[in-house]
Amino acid sequence: MNDYYRQCEESLGEHALGFRILYGPPVVGAAFLFLGYQPGGRAIDCSEHHETWPETCDYATAEWPLAKQVRAIWGQEVVTRCTGLNAIFFRAPNVAAWRRITKPLRDELEIFSLNNAERIVRALRPECLIVIGLGTFTWLAQGEPSLYGEKGRVLVRCGTLWGCKAIGTVHLSGSRISRGDRERLRAYFAAQRTQQTQEGCAS
């Protein structure tokens, strides 16, 4: 990845803000693997051009808003044994900034990222992919609504991605989610985990 990034850095110009791949150790067979759209950030952080995988799951320890919401919904114990990944590895402060990159280069970077994200997911074989953001889920997978909020809003969609069961959620830190809908999400994923455990025991 470092070599590929160096090849692209000059072409990226002001958009060369570094990259991030895994947000935790490469746990094989984890209950969940959290898949986001892209790492945020407004400035390059060279420490994250990592040569090895992180030793702990960022979602279990970080103080950024998304990590806190993930812990609140899935629970500290479960999240500690999971990891995270992005569909696009290259940093951008937001989607609008990413789309300002020339389309041929952006397409190349997205294809590179998606091909390698798929390789990682197939190698790690999580029980379930949690795709953060319904827009990201729709971009990557097909699926049907599986949970609605108190005002009829779709909170969760279910489908498959890269040979894996995939569940897409509203963006937990970017969407305005009521307390009641957060409780719905928490109960939904607690039931999913119970089902996974029962299926594991049965096999």
C-alpha atoms as one frame of an Amber mdcrd trajectory, in Angstrom:
protein
   0.000   0.000   0.000   2.811   2.436   0.801   4.345   1.914  -2.629   1.009
   2.405  -4.366   0.306   5.551  -2.366   3.670   7.030  -3.305   2.869   6.415
  -6.972  -0.418   8.324  -6.614   0.729  11.085  -4.269   1.852  13.568  -6.912
  -1.327  13.102  -8.951  -3.428  13.640  -5.823  -1.733  16.961  -5.127  -3.597
  18.868  -2.396  -5.826  15.817  -1.924  -2.893  13.642  -0.804  -3.939  13.231
   2.844  -2.707   9.722   3.469  -4.655   6.503   3.862  -6.026   4.101   6.428
  -6.979   0.448   6.004  -7.771  -1.692   9.064  -9.066  -0.183  12.297  -7.978
  -3.142  14.378  -6.136  -6.449  14.220  -7.029  -8.838  11.371  -9.400 -11.025
  13.408 -10.495 -14.120  11.465 -14.099 -15.181  11.950 -15.121 -12.170  14.051
 -18.787 -11.681  14.837 -18.783  -8.388  12.928 -16.496  -6.444  10.628 -17.426
  -2.754  10.430 -17.119  -1.327   6.925 -17.162   2.437   6.444 -17.029   4.548
   3.321 -13.699   6.325   3.772 -11.322   7.569   6.470 -11.876  11.220   7.261
  -9.236  13.798   8.055  -8.052  17.178   6.896  -4.304  16.651   7.239  -1.926
  13.775   6.593  -0.955  11.646   9.575   2.224   9.803   8.658   1.924   7.495
  11.661  -1.020   5.867   9.939   0.986   4.738   6.930   1.279   1.633   9.041
   3.595  -1.225   8.201   1.648  -3.676  10.378  -1.975  -4.030  11.481  -3.121
  -2.209  14.636  -2.974  -4.270  17.834  -6.352  -3.179  19.194  -9.695  -2.286
  17.612 -10.067   1.491  17.318 -13.823   1.211  17.629 -13.310  -0.258  21.104
 -10.965   2.477  22.346 -11.185   5.675  20.263 -13.031   8.767  21.425 -14.267
   9.930  18.018 -18.075  10.077  17.695 -18.530   7.042  15.442 -16.477   4.792
  17.740 -18.573   5.866  20.736 -21.797   5.112  18.864 -20.516   1.703  17.754
 -19.700   0.806  21.372 -23.090   2.069  22.553 -24.973  -0.119  20.075 -22.859
  -3.302  19.899 -21.244  -3.222  23.342 -17.635  -2.883  24.414 -17.027  -6.617
  24.777 -18.230  -7.479  21.271 -16.456  -4.543  19.605 -13.138  -5.413  21.259
 -13.133  -8.697  19.314 -13.973  -7.071  15.961 -12.204  -4.835  13.483 -13.027
  -2.123  10.985 -12.250  -1.388   7.357 -13.106   1.232   4.747 -14.363   0.718
   1.209 -12.032   3.546   0.109  -8.626   3.615   1.763  -7.651   7.205   0.901
  -8.375  10.064   3.305 -10.693  12.952   2.495 -12.415  15.401   4.842 -15.800
  14.664   3.258 -17.474  13.168   0.180 -17.591  16.523  -1.618 -13.810  16.920
  -1.290 -13.267  13.373  -2.539 -15.401  14.056  -5.594 -13.263  17.067  -6.497
 -10.501  14.652  -7.493 -10.482  14.100 -11.260 -12.790  11.208 -12.120 -10.196
   8.961 -13.847  -7.895   9.141 -10.816 -10.772   8.791  -8.370 -12.081   5.743
 -10.234  -8.626   4.172 -10.166  -8.255   4.724  -6.418 -11.739   3.388  -5.716
 -11.193   0.257  -7.804  -7.855  -0.365  -6.070  -9.474   0.081  -2.654 -12.538
  -2.046  -3.356 -10.534  -4.904  -4.849  -8.297  -5.018  -1.784 -11.161  -4.500
   0.669 -12.852  -7.529  -0.874  -9.653  -9.572  -0.539  -9.418  -8.637   3.155
 -13.068  -9.467   3.866 -12.822 -12.828   2.117  -9.628 -13.618   4.039 -11.031
 -12.601   7.440 -14.429 -14.304   6.876 -16.465 -12.351   9.448 -19.846 -13.740
  10.425 -21.413 -10.466   9.323 -20.354  -7.218   7.639 -21.798  -4.071   9.199
 -21.821  -1.407   6.490 -21.954   2.012   8.136 -24.173   4.329   6.130 -27.089
   3.245   3.956 -25.625   5.194   1.029 -22.455   3.123   1.270 -24.514  -0.064
   1.535 -26.522   0.838  -1.595 -23.292   1.622  -3.458 -21.802  -1.778  -2.635
 -24.686  -4.209  -2.213 -28.311  -5.018  -2.885 -30.627  -5.507   0.056 -34.052
  -5.127   1.580 -35.181  -3.003   4.546 -34.969  -4.986   7.770 -35.653  -2.410
  10.501 -37.699   0.777  10.532 -37.585   3.687  12.930 -40.430   5.218  14.885
 -41.319   7.551  11.985 -41.048   4.917   9.272 -37.444   5.706   8.378 -35.338
   2.749   7.210 -32.654   2.104   9.820 -31.237  -1.180   8.524 -30.995  -3.054
   5.228 -29.845  -6.660   4.812 -28.114  -8.319   1.889 -24.816  -9.922   0.910
 -21.445  -8.507  -0.053 -18.261 -10.306  -1.090 -19.631 -13.675  -0.095 -20.651
 -12.453   3.347 -23.914 -11.557   5.071 -24.078  -7.751   5.081 -26.193  -5.388
   7.172 -26.273  -1.710   6.298 -27.175   0.874   8.936 -27.922   4.571   8.913
 -24.681   6.459   9.530 -24.420   6.364  13.295 -22.570   9.652  13.745 -23.719
  11.505  10.629 -27.471  10.974  10.942 -29.837  12.466  13.480 -31.084   9.367
  15.260 -33.615   9.582  18.052 -33.046   7.857  21.362 -35.866   5.445  20.541
 -34.315   4.506  17.201 -30.926   3.965  18.843 -32.632   1.564  21.233 -34.207
  -0.200  18.239 -30.766  -0.582  16.666 -29.275  -1.871  19.911 -32.037  -4.471
  20.337 -31.826  -5.486  16.666 -28.106  -6.201  16.796 -28.345  -7.901  20.183
 -30.842 -10.284  18.573 -28.489 -10.756  15.610 -25.661 -11.666  17.977 -27.853
 -14.139  19.861 -28.808 -15.771  16.577 -25.153 -15.985  15.500 -24.238 -17.604
  18.820 -27.049 -20.155  18.554 -26.098 -21.007  14.977 -22.482 -21.407  16.039
 -23.441 -23.781  18.844 -25.708 -25.785  16.522 -22.906 -26.300  14.012
